[in-house]
Short mmCIF file of C-alpha atoms and ligand atoms in Angstrom, two decimals:
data_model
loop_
_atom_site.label_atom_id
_atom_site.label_comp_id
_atom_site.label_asym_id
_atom_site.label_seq_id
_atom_site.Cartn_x
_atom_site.Cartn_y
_atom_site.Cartn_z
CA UNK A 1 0.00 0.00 0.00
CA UNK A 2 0.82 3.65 -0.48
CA UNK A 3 0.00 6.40 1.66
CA UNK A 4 0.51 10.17 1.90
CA UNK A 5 0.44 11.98 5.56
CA UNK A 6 0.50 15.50 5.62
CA UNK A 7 1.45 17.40 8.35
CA UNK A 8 5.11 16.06 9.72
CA UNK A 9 4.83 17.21 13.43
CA UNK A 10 4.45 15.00 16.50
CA UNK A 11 1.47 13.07 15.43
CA UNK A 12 2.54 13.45 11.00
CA UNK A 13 6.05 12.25 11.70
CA UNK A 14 5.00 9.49 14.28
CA UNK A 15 2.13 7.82 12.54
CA UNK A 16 4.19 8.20 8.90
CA UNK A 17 6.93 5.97 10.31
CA UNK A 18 4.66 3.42 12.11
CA UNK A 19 2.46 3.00 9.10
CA UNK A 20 6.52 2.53 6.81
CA UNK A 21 7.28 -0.32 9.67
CA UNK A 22 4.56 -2.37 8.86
CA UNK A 23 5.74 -2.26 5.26
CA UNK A 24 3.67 0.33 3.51
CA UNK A 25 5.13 3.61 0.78
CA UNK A 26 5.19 6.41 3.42
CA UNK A 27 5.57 9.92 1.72
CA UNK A 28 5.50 12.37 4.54
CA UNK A 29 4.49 15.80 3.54
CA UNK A 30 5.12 19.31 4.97
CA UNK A 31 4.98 23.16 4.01
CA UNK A 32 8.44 23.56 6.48
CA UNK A 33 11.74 23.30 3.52
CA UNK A 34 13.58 23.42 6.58
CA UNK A 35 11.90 20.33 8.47
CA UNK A 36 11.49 18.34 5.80
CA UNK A 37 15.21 19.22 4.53
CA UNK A 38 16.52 18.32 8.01
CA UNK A 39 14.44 14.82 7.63
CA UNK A 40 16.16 14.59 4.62
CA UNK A 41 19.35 14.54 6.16
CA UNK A 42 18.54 12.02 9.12
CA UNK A 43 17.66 15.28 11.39
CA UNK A 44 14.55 14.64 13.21
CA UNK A 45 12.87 17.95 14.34
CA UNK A 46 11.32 16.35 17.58
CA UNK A 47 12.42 14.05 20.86
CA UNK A 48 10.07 11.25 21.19
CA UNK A 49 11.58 7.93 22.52
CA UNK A 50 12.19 4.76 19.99
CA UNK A 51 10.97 7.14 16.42
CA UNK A 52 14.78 7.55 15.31
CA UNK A 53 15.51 4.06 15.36
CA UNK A 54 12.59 3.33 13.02
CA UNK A 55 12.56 6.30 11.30
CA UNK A 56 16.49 5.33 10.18
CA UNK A 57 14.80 1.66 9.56
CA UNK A 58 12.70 2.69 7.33
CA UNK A 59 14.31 5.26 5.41
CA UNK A 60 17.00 3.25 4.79
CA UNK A 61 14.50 0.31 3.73
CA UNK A 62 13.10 3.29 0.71
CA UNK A 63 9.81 2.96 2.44
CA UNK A 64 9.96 6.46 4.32
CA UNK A 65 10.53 10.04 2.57
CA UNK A 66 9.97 13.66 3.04
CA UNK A 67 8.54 15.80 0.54
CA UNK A 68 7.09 19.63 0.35
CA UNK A 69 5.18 18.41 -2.99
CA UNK A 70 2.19 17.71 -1.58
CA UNK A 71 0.81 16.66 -5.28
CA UNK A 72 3.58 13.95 -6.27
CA UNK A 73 2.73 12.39 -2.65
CA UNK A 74 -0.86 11.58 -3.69
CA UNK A 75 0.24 10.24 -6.91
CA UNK A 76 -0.54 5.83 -6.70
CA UNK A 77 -1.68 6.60 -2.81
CA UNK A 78 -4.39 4.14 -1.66
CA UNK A 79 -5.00 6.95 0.75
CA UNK A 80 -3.70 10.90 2.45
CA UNK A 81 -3.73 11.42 6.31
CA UNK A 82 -4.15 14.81 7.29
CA UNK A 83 -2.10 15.51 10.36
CA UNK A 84 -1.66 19.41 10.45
CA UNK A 85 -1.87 21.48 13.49
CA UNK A 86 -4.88 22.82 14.54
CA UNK A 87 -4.16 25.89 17.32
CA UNK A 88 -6.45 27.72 18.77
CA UNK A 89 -7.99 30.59 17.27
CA UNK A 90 -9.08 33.89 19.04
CA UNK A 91 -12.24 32.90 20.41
CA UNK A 92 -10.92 29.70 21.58
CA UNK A 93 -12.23 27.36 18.69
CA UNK A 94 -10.23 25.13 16.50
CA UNK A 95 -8.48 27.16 13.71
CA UNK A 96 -9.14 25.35 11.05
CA UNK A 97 -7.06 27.04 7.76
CA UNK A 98 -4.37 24.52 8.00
CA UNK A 99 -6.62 21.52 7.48
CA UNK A 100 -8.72 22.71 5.16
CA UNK A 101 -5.63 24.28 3.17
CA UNK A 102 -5.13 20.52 2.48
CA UNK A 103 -7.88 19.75 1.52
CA UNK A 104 -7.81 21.97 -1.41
CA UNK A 105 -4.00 21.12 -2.27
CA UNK A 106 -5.08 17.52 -2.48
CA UNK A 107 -8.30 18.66 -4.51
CA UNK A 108 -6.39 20.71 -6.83
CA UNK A 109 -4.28 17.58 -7.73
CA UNK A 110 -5.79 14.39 -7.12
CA UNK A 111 -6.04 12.12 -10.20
CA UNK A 112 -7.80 8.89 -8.83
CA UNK A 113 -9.50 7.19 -6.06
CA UNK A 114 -8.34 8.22 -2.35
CA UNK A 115 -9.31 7.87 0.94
CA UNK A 116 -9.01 11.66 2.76
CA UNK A 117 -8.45 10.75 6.60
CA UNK A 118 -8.56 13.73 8.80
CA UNK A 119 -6.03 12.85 11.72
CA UNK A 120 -5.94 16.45 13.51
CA UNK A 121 -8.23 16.99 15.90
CA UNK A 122 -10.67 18.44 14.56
CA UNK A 123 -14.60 19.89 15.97
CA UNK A 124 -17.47 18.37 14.56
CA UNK A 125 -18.12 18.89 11.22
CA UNK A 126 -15.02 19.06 9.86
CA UNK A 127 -14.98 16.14 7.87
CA UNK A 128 -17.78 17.34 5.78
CA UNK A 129 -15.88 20.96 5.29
CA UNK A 130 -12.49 18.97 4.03
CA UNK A 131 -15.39 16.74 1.40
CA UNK A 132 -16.53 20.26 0.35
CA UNK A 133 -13.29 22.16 -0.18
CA UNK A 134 -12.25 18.85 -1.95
CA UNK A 135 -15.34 19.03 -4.09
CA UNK A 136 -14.82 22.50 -5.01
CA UNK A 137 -11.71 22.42 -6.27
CA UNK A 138 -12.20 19.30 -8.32
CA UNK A 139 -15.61 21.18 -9.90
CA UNK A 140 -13.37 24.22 -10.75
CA UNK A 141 -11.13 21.52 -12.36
CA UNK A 142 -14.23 20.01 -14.39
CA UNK A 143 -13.11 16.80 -12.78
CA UNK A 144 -15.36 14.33 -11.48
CA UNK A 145 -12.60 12.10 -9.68
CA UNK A 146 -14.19 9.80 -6.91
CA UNK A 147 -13.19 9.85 -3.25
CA UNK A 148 -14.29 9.15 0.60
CA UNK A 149 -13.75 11.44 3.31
CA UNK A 150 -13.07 9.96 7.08
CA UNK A 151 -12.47 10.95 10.70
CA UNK A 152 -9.32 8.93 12.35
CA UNK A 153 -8.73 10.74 15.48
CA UNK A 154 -5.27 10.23 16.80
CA UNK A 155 -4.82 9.22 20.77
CA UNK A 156 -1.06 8.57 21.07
CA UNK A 157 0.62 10.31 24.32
CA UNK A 158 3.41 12.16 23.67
CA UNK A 159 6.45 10.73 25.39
CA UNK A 160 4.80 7.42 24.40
CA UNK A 161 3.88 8.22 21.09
CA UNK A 162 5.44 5.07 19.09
CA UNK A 163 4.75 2.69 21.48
CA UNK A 164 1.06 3.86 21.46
CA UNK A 165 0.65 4.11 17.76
CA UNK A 166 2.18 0.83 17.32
CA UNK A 167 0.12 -0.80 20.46
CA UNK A 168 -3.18 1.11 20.40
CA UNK A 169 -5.72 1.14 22.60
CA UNK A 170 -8.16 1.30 20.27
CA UNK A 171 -8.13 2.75 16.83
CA UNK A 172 -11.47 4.79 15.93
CA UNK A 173 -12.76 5.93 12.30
CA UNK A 174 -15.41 7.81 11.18
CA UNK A 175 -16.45 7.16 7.61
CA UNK A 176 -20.11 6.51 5.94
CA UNK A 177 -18.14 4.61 2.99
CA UNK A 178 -17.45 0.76 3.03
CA UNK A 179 -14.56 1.22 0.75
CA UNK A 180 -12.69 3.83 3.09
CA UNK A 181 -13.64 0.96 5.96
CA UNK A 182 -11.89 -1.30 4.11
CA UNK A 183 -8.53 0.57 2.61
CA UNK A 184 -8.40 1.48 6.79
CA UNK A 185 -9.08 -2.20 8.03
CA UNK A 186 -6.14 -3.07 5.82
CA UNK A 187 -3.63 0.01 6.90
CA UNK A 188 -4.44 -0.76 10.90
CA UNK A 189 -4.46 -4.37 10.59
CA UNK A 190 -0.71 -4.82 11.72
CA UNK A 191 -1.69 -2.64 14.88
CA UNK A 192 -4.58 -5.05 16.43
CA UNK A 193 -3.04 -7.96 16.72
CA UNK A 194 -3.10 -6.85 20.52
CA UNK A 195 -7.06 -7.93 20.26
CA UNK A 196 -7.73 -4.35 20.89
CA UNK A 197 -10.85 -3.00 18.60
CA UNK A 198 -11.17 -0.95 15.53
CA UNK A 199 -14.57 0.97 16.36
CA UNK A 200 -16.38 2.12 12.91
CA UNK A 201 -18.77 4.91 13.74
CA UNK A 202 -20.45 7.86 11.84
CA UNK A 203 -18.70 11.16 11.58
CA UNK A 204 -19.86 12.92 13.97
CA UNK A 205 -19.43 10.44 16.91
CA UNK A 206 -15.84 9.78 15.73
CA UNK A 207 -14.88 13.40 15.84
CA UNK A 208 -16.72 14.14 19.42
CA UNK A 209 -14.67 10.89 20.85
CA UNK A 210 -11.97 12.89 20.45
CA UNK A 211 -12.62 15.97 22.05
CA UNK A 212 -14.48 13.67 24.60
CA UNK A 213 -11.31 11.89 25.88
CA UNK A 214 -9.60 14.84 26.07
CA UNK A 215 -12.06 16.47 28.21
CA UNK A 216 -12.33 13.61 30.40
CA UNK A 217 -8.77 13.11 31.17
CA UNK A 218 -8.39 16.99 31.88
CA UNK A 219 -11.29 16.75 34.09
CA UNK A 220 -9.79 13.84 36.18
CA UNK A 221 -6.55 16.33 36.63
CA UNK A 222 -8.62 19.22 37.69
CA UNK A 223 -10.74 17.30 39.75
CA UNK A 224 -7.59 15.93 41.72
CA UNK A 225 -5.68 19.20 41.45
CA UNK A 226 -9.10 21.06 43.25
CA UNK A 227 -9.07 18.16 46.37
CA UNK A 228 -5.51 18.73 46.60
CA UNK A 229 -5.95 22.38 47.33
CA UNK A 230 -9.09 21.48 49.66
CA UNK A 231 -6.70 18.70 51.41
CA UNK A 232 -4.05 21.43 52.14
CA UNK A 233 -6.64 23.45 54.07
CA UNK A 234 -8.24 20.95 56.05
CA UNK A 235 -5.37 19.05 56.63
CA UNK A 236 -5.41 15.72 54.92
CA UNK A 237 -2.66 14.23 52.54
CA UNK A 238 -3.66 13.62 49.00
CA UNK A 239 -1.43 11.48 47.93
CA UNK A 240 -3.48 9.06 50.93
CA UNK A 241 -6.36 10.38 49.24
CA UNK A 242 -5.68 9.40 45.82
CA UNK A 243 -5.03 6.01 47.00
CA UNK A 244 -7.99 5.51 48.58
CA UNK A 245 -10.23 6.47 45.25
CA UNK A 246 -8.16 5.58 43.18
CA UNK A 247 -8.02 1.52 44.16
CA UNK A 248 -11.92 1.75 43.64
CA UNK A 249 -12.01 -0.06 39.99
CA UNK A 250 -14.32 2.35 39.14
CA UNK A 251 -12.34 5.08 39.42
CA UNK A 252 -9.24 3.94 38.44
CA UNK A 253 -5.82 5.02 39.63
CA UNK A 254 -4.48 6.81 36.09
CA UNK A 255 -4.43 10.24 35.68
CA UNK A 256 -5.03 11.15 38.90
CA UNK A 257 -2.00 12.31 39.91
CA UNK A 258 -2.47 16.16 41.87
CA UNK A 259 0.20 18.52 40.25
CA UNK A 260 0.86 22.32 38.72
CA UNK A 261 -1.89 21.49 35.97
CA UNK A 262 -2.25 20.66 32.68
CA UNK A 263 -0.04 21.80 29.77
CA UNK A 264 0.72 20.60 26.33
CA UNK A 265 -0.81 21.12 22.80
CA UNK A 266 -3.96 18.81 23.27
CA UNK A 267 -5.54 19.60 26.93
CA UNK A 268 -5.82 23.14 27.14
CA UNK A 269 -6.70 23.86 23.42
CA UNK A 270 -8.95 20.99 22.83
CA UNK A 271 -10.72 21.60 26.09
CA UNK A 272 -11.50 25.01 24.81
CA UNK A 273 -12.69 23.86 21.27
CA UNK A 274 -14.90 21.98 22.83
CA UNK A 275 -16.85 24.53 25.15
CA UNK A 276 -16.63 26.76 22.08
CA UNK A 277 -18.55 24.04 19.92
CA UNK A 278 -21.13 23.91 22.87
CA UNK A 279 -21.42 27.78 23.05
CA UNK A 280 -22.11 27.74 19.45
CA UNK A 281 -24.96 25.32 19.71
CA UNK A 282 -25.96 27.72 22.35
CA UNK A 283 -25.27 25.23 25.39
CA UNK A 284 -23.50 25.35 28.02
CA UNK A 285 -20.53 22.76 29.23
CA UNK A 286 -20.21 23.41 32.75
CA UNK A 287 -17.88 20.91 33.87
CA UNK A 288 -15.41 21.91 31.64
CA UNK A 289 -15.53 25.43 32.07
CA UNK A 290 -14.63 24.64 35.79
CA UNK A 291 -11.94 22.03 34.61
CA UNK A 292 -10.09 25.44 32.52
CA UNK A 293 -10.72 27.61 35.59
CA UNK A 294 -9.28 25.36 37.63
CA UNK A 295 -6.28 24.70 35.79
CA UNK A 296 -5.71 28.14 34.95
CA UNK A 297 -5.53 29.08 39.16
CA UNK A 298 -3.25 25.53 39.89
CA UNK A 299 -0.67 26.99 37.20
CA UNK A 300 -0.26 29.45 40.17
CA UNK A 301 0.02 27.33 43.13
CA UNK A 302 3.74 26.45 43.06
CA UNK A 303 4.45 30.40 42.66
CA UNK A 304 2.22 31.08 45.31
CA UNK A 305 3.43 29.50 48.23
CA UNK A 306 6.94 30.26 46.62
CA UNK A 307 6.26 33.86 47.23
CA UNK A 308 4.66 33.52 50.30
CA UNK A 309 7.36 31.05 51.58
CA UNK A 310 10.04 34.19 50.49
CA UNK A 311 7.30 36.89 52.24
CA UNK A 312 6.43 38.70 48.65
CA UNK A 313 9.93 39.32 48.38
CA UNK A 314 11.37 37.69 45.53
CA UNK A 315 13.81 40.64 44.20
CA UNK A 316 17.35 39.71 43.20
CA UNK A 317 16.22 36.20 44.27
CA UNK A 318 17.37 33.14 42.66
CA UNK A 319 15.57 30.07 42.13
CA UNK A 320 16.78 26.70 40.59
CA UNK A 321 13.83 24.68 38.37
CA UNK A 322 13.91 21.21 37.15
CA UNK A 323 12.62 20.36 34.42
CA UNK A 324 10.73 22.70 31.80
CA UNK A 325 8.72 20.70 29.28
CA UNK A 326 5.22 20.12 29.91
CA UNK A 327 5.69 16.79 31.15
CA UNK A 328 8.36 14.08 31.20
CA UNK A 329 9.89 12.49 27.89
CA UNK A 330 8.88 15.15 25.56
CA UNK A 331 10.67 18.34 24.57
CA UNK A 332 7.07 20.21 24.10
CA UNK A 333 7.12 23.22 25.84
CA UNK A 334 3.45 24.22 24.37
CA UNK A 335 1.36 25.71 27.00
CA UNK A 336 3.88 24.26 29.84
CA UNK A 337 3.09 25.03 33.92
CA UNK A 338 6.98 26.08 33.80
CA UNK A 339 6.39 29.38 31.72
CA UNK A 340 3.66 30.50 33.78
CA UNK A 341 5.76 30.08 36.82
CA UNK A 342 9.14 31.43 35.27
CA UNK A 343 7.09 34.58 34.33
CA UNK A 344 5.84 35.19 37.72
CA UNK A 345 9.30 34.86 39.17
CA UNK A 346 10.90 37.02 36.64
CA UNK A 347 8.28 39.68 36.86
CA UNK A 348 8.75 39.50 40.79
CA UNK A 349 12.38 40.40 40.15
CA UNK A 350 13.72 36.92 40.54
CA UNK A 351 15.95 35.02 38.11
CA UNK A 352 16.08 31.01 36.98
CA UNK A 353 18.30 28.41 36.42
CA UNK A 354 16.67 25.70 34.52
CA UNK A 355 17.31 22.40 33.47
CA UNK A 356 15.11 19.64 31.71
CA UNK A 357 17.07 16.90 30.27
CA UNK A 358 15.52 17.45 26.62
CA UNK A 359 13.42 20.88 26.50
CA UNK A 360 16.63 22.89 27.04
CA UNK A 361 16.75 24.02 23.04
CA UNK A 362 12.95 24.12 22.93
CA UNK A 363 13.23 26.41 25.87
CA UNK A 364 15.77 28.43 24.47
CA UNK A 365 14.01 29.07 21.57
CA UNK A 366 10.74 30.29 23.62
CA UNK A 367 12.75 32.08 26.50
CA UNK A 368 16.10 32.78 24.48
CA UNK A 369 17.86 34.63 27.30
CA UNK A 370 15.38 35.45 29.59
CA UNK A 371 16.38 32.53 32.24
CA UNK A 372 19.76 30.67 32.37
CA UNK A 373 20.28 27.02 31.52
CA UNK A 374 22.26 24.61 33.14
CA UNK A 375 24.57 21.35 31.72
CA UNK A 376 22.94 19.61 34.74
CA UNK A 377 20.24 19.22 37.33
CA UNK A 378 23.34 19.55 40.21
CA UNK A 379 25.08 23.23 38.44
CA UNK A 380 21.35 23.90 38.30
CA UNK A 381 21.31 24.41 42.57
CA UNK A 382 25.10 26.73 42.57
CA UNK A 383 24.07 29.18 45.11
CA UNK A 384 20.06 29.30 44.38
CA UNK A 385 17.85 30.29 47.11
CA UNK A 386 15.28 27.25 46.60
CA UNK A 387 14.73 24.29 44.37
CA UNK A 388 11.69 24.61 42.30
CA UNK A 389 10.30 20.64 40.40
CA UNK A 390 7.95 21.15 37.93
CA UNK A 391 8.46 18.10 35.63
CA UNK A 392 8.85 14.80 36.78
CA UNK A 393 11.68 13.05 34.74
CA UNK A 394 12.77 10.24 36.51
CA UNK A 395 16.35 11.00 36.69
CA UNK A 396 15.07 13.64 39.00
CA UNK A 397 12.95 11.04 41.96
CA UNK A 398 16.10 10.25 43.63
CA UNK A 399 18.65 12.86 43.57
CA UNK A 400 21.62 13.08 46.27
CA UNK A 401 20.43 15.34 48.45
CA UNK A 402 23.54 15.35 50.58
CA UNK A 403 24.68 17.03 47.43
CA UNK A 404 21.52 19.60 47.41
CA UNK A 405 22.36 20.56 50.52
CA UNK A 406 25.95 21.35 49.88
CA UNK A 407 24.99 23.47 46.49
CA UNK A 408 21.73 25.06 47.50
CA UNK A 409 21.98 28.71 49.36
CA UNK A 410 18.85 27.74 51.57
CA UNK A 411 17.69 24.15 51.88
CA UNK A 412 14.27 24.33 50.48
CA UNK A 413 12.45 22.14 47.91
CA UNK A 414 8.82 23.16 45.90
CA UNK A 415 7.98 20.29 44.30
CA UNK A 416 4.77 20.53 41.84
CA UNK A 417 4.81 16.91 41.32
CA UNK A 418 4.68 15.46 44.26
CA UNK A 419 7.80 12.98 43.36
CA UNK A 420 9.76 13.30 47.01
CA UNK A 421 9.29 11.92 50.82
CA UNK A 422 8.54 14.43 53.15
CA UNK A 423 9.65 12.45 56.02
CA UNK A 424 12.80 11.80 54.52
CA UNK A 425 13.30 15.13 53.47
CA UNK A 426 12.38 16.85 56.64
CA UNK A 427 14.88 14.22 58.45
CA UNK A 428 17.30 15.66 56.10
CA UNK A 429 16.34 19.26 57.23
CA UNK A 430 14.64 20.29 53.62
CA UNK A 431 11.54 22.83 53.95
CA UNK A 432 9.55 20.93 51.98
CA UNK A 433 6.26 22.20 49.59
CA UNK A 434 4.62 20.19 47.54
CA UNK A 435 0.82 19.74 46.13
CA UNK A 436 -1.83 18.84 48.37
CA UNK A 437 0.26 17.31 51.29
CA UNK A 438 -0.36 17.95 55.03
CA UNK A 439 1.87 20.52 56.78
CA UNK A 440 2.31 22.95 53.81
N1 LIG B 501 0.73 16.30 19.76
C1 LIG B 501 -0.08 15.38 20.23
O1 LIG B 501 0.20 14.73 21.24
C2 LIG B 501 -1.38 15.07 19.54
C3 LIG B 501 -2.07 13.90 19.88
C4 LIG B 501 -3.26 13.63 19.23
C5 LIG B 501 -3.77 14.52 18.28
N2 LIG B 501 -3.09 15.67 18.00
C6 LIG B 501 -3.63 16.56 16.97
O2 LIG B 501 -2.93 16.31 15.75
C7 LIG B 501 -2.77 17.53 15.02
C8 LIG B 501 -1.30 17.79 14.77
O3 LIG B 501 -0.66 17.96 16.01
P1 LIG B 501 0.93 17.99 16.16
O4 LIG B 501 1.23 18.09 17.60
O5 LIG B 501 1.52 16.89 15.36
O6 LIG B 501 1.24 19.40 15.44
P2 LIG B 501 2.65 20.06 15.12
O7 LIG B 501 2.47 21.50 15.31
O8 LIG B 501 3.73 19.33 15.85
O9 LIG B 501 2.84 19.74 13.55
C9 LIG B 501 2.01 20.23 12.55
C10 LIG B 501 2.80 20.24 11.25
O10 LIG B 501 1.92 20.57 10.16
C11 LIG B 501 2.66 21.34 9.23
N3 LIG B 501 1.76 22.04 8.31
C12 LIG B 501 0.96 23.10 8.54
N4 LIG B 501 0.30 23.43 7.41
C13 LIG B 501 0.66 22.56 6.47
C14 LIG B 501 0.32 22.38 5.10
N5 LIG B 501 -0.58 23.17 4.49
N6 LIG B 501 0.88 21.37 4.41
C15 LIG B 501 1.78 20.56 5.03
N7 LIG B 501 2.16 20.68 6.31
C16 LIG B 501 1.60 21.67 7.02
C17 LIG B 501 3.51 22.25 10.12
O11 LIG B 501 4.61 22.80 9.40
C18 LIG B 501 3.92 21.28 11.22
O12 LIG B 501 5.16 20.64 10.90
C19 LIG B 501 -3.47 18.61 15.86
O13 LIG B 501 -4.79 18.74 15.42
C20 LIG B 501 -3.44 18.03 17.26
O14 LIG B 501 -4.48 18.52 18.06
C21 LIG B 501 -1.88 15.96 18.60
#
């Protein structure tokens, strides 16, 4: 088989190569030169663990290659994945010029059968805007080529990315067309031998799932993040708490995990599309208005007892921080708790001393020289007046604190993720803050 994706970002790049491994013509697309020279030239633009290994694989194999010619891609494909970003626009709803910009590239040129998959995530409705931007252009062409339009939404994590596009949970399409069911059957056959299902659905239902399991995950971390802050009042210890619900099967204990909120390029934008979909239908999603609020105020919660710990005086201060990307194993910085909290500080007067073992360029290219980066997490602590966590790597759980101690100018730990004992550390004579514990 032969496939186009277009779009060569996290999800493009990720689901191109997974699809060359099981043996199909992967022509990965993108309007970047620069990205797609750099692919070119065994440079791959993003950290996500186990993708060079295949991507080399298959490149070498002839099954994998980069293009900006969106048309020659198409040319013999049994089918095109769309996979361009999809960012927020002003009012908070899914900006949809990239994806439909696609659509009429692969309109303009398209010269048989395909199967259009829309990967991004994308509101309701979309599918039937790409089948009408398609249509348009092949009517000002006088052409009357057949094709099927169909949702795929994409689920992998990233940080687990190939392991979850290779090992899905579940794979989902949309599509009213039995042919498009069966050129996708065949693509994600390779991927279910797990025994996990391939759910056929209309449209409409596949593009809400989406948005749906997006929501629900970023409720679960605004739920726990809200008893966390309740637990610090009235005394109680989430992490005991989280236990407690979370061996009830029917809670589960995933995602429950009380920190500085979420981040990323999914959560926060998706969440947003989705109350703007609901707003435009003139109703009203509570819940996840109060999941956004909520997130919003815990991106503040690590600064805040920061500057009360310091007593609101945070000039000429300096702070060490550990880790910067939005969570662990990714070098995504995109909407990350550490640039709301590195703005405070800076605007308080203070100054930062960063290191994440992989989001160190990414940062740089955000922050440039706003905050100082470090080779290490130990030059990190040289003479800083408090250790600030805010991503969990695990070369971070079990640090020599002996060490801390020596290099820190005060012995005081903020951890946002909730990764460190406080016995231990308060037998070791740390201050210790973290999220939702007793005696903060
Ligand atoms: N990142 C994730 O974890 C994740 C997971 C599931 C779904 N998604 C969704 O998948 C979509 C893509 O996300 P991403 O994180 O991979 O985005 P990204 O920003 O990493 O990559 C998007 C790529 O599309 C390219 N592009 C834009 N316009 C183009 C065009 N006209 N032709 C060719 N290429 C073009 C950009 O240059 C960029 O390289 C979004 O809708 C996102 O919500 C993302």
């Amino acid at each position: 088989m032969k496939i186009s994706v277009v779009g060569t970002g996290y999800v493009g790049l990720v689901s191109g190569t997974c699809f060359a491994e099981t043996g199909v013509n992967v022509a990965c697309v993108d309007i970047d030169q620069k990205k797609i020279d750099n692919l070119n030239n065994g440079i791959i633009p993003i950290y996500e663990p186990g993708l060079e290994d295949i991507y080399k694989k298959n490149v070498e194999k002839g099954r994998l290659e980069f293009t900006t010619n969106l048309a020659e891609s198409i040319k013999d494909a049994d089918s095109v994945f769309i996979a361009v970003g999809t960012p927020p626009d002003e009012d908070g709803s899914a900006d949809l010029k990239y994806v439909l910009g696609v659509a009429r590239e692969i309109g303009k040129s398209m010269d048989h059968y395909l199967v259009v998959v829309t990967k991004s995530t994308v509101p309701v409705g979309t599918s039937m805007k790409v089948k009408q931007a398609i249509s348009e252009e092949l009517e000002k062409r006088g052409e009357n080529i057949p094709f099927d339009v169909a949702s795929n939404p994409e689920f992998l994590k990233e940080g687990s990315a190939v392991a979850d596009f290779l090992k899905p949970d579940r794979i989902v399409i949309g599509t009213e067309s039995k042919q498009a069911q069966k050129v996708m059957k065949r693509l994600y056959k390779p991927f279910l031998l797990n025994g996990h299902p391939i759910l056929f659905m209309d449209i409409t239902s596949s593009e809400m799932t989406k948005y749906a399991a997006n929501s629900m995950l970023a409720t679960k971390i605004s739920f726990i993040n809200d008893i966390a802050n309740l637990c610090e009042i009235v005394g109680a210890d989430v992490d005991n708490v989280r236990k407690g619900i979370g061996s009830d099967a029917r809670i589960g204990n995933k995602f429950i995990y009380p920190g500085t909120g979420y981040g990323g390029s999914c959560f926060p934008k998706d969440v947003q599309a989705l109350i703007r979909t609901a707003d435009e239908h003139n109703y009203s999603l509570e819940i996840l208005k109060a999941v956004e609020s909520v997130n919003y105020r815990q991106k503040e919660v690590l600064f805040t007892k920061l500057n009360k710990r310091f007593n609101g005086d945070l000039k000429g201060k300096k702070f060490a921080m550990w880790g910067l990307a939005f969570k662990p194993k990714t070098d995504d910085m995109r909407e990350a708790p550490s640039l709301v909290i590195i703005e405070r500080l800076l605007n308080a007067g203070a100054s930062v001393v960063a290191y994440d073992p992989v989001a160190m360029e990414e940062a740089n290219r955000i922050l440039g020289d706003k905050i100082s980066y470090a080779k290490d997490e130990y030059e990190a602590l040289i003479d800083a007046d408090a250790l600030i966590l805010v991503t969990e790597w695990s070369e971070f759980r079990l640090p020599n604190f002996r060490v801390l101690e020596k290099l820190l100018n005060n012995k005081i730990i903020f951890d946002g993720r909730n990764i460190y004992d406080p016995e231990e550390l308060e037998e070791l004579g740390f201050e210790y803050y973290a999220i939702g514990r007793s005696k903060n």
